[in-house]
Coordinates of C-alpha atoms in Angstrom, one line a residue:
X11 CA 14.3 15.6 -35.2
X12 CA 16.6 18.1 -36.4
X13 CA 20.3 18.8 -35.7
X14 CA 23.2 20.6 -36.5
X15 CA 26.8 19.7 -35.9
X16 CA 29.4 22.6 -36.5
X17 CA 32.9 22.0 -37.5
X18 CA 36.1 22.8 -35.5
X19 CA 35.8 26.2 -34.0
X20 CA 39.3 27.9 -34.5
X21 CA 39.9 30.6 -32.7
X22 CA 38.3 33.9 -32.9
X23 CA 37.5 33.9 -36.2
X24 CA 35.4 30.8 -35.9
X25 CA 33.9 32.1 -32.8
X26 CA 33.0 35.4 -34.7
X27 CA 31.3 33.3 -37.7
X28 CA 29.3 31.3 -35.3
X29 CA 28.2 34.3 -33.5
X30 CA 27.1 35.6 -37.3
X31 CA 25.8 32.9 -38.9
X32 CA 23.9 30.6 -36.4
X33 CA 21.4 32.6 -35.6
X34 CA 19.9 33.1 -39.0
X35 CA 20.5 28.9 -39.7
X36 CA 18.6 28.3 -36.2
X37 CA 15.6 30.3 -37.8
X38 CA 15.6 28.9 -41.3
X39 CA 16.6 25.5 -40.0
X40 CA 14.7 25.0 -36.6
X41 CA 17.0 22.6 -35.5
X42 CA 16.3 20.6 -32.0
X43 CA 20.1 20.6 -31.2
X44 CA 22.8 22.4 -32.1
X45 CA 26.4 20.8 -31.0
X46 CA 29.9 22.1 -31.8
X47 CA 34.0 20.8 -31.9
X48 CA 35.4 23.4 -29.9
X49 CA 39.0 21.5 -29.3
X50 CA 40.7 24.8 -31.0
X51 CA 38.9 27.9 -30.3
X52 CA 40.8 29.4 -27.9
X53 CA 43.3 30.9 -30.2
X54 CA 43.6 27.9 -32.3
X55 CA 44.3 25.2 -29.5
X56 CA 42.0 24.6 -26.3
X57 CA 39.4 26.0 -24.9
X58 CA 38.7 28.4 -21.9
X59 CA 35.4 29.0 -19.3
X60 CA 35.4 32.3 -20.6
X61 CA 35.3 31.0 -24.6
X62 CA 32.7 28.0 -23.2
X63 CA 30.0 30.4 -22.2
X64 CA 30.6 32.6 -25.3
X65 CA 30.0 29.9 -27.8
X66 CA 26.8 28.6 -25.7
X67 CA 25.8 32.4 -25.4
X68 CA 25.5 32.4 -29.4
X69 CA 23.1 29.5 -29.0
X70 CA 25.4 25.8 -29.6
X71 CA 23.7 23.2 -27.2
X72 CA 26.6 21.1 -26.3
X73 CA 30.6 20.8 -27.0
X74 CA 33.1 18.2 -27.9
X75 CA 36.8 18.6 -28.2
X76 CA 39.7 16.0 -29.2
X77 CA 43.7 16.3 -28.3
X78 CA 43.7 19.8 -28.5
X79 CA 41.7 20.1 -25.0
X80 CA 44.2 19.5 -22.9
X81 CA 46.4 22.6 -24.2
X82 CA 44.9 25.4 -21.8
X83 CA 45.9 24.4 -18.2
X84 CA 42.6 26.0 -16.7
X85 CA 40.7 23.3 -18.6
X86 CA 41.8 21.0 -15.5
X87 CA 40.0 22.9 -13.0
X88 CA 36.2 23.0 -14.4
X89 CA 35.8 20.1 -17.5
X90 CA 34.7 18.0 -14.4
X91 CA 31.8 20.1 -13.6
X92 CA 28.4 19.2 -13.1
X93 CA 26.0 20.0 -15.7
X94 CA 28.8 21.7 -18.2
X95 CA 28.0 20.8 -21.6
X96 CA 31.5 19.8 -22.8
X97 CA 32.6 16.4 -23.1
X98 CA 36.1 15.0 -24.4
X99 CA 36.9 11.8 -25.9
X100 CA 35.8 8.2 -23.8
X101 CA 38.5 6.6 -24.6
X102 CA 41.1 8.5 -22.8
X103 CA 42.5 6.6 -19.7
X104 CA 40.6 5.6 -16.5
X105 CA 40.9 8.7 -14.5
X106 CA 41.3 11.3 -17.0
X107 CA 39.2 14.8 -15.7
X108 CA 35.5 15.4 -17.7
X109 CA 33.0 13.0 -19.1
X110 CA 33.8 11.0 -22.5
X111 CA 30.1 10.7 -22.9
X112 CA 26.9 13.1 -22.2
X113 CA 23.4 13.4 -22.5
X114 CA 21.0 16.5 -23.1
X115 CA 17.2 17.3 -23.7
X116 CA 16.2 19.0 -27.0
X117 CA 13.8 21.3 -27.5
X118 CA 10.7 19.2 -28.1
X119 CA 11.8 17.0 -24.7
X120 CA 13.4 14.6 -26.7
X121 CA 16.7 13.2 -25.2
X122 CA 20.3 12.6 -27.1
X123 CA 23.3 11.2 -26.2
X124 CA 26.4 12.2 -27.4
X125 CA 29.8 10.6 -27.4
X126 CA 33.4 11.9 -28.4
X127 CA 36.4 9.1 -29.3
X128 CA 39.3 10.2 -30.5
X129 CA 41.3 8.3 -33.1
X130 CA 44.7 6.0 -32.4
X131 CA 46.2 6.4 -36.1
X132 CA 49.1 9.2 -36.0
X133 CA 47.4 10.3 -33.3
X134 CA 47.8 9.6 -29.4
X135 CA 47.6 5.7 -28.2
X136 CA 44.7 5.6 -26.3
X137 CA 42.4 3.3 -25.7
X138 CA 40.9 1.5 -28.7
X139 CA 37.8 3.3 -30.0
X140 CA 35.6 0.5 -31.6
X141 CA 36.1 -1.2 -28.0
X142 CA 35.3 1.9 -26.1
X143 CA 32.2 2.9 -28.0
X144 CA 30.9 -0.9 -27.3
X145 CA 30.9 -0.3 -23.8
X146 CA 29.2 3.5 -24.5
X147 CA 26.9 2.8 -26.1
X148 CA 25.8 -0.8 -24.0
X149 CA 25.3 1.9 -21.1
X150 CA 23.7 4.6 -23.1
X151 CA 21.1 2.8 -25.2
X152 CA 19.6 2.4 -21.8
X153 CA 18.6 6.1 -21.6
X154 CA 18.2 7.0 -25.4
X155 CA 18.4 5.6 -29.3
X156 CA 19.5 9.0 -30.2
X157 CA 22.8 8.8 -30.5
X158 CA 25.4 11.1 -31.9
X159 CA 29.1 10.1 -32.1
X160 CA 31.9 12.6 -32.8
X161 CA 35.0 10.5 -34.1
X162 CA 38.3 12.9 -34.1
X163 CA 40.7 11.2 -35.4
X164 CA 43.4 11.8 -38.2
X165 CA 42.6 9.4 -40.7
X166 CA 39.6 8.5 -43.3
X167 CA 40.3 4.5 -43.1
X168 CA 40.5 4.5 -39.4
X169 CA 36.4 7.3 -39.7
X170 CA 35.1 4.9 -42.2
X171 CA 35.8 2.1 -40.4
X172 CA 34.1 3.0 -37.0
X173 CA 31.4 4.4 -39.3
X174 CA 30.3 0.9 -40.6
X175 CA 31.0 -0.8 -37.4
X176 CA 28.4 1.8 -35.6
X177 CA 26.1 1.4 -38.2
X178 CA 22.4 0.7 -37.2
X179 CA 23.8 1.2 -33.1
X180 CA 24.1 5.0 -33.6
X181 CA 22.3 7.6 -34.9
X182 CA 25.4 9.2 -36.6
X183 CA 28.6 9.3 -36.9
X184 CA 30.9 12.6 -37.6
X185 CA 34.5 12.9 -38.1
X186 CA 36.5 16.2 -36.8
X187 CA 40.0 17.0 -36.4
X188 CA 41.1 17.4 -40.2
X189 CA 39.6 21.1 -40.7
X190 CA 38.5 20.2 -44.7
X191 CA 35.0 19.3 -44.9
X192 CA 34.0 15.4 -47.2
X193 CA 31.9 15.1 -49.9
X194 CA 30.8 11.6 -48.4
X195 CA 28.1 12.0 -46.3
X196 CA 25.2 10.0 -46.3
X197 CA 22.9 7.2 -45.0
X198 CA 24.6 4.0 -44.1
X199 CA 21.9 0.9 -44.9
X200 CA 21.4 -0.2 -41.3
X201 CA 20.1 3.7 -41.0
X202 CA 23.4 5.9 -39.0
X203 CA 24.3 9.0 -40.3
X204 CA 27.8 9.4 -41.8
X205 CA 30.6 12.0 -43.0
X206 CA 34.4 11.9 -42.8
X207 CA 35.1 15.0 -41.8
X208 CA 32.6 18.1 -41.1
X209 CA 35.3 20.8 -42.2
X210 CA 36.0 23.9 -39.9
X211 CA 34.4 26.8 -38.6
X212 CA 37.4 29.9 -38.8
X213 CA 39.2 31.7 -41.4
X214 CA 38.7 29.6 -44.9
X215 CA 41.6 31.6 -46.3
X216 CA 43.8 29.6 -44.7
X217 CA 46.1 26.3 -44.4
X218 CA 43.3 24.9 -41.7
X219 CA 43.0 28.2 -39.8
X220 CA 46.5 28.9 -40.3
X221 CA 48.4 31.9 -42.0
X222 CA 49.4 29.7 -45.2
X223 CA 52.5 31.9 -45.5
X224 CA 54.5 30.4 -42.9
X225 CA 53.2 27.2 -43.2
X226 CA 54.2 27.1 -46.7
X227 CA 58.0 28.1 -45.5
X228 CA 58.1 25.3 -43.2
X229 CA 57.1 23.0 -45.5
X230 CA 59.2 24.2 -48.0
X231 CA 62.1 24.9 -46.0
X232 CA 61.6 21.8 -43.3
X233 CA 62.4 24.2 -40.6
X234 CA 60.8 25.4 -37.4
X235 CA 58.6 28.1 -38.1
X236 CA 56.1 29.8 -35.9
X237 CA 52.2 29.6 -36.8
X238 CA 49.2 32.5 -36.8
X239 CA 46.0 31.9 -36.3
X240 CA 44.5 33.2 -39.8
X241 CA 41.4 36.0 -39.0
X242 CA 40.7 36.1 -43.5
X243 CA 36.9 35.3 -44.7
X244 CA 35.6 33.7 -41.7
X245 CA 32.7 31.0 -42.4
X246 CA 31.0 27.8 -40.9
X247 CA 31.5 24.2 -41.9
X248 CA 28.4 22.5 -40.7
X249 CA 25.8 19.3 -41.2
X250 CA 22.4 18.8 -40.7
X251 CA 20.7 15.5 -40.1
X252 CA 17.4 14.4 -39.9
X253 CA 16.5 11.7 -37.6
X254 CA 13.5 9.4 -37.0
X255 CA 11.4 9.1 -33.4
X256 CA 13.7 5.7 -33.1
X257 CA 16.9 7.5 -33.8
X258 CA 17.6 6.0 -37.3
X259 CA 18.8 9.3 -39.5
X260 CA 17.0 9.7 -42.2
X261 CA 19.3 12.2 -44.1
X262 CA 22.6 14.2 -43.9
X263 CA 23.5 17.4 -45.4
X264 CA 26.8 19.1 -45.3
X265 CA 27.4 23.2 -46.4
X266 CA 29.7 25.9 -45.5
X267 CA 28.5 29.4 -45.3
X268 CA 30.5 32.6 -44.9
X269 CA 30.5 35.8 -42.4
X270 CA 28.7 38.2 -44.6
X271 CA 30.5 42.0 -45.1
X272 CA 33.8 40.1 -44.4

């Protein structure tokens, strides 16, 4: 089995490179799912009905998100409905709308889980990851050993931690959130997919999808500045791993491609 995971969408650039590049990687590639951090692509934070059915129009399977979901107020009203593929992370508080956890059906009838935790380091206090993904994936190796776990979270100790404590109980384990794609990916021994980070899918001319400009003036000048969403040399952070019938991966390969005639 096949599968490609795409890096942050930001905004409407990364929605445009998606909508250019996927196709021809679906052909070349044949992957049996294609799944997708969408936390940022409406206009850099959130994400919208209207931008959900876009990105599955341009043929991603299934969506997670991180702390950025919350930042469109008409997320509220439909990230509890039945059958959406969009998920946010598990260990957010008893109560909190959508599902932390999801499965789906590939192509060739196969069936994957996938489950989104969000980091604690610099990041919100939630509920503790490693403890949260025990009790995920005690329900969920019930259904399925195909098991794909996005970690967003802020730091590479806090990723390569839960990577080695998943290992051999997962199938893989990506990291999101920092927009700049690792150079660490591989096998773990007990046979779980890993990477730090999977990089971004927007404009690569950019401070992480940002105008550098004024981002460069606030660090500089430690002053409140207002950010741009960056629309220069879109491409696609993305990885592709290769998994066994028992869900053990059996490789993992990062790359980044760009929007051609951009």
């Amino acid at each position: 089995m096949k599968l490609v995971f795409i890096g942050d969408i930001f905004g409407s650039p990364g929605r445009k490179a998606i909508a250019g590049i996927l196709p021809a990687l679906k052909e070349e590639v044949e992957p049996d799912l294609v799944i997708a951090n969408c936390e940022n692509a409406a206009a850099g934070a959130g994400m919208t009905k209207k931008i959900y059915k876009e990105i599955l129009s341009y043929g991603v399977d299934f969506l997670t998100s991180g702390n950025h979901i919350w930042n469109r107020p008409e997320i509220y009203s439909f990230i509890s409905e039945k059958e959406l593929k969009l998920i946010r992370p598990a260990n957010y508080p008893k109560g909190t709308p959508g599902l932390g956890w999801s499965t789906v059906t590939t192509t060739q009838g196969k069936r994957v889980a996938i489950l989104n935790l969000m980091g604690r380091v610099n990041l919100l206090n939630l509920n503790c990851p490693f403890i949260v993904a025990d009790d995920a994936i005690s329900e969920i190796s019930a259904q399925t050993d195909h098991i794909v776990v996005d970690f967003h979270a802020e730091t590479t100790s806090e990723k390569v931690a839960l990577g080695w404590y998943l290992d051999g109980r997962v199938s893989a384990v990506i990291g999101t959130h920092t927009h700049v794609p690792t150079a660490d990916g591989r096998v773990l021994p007990k046979g779980t997919a890993y990477i730090t980070d999977a990089g971004m899918t927007g404009a690569m001319d950019s401070v992480i999808g940002l105008k550098s400009e004024p981002v460069i003036q606030r660090f500089v000048s430690g002053l409140p500045v207002k950010f741009e969403q960056s629309k220069s040399n879109p491409g696609m952070d993305y990885v592709i791993i290769e998994l066994n019938n028992e869900g053990k991966a059996l490789s993992i390969e990062n790359n980044r491609r760009f929007l051609k005639g951009e």
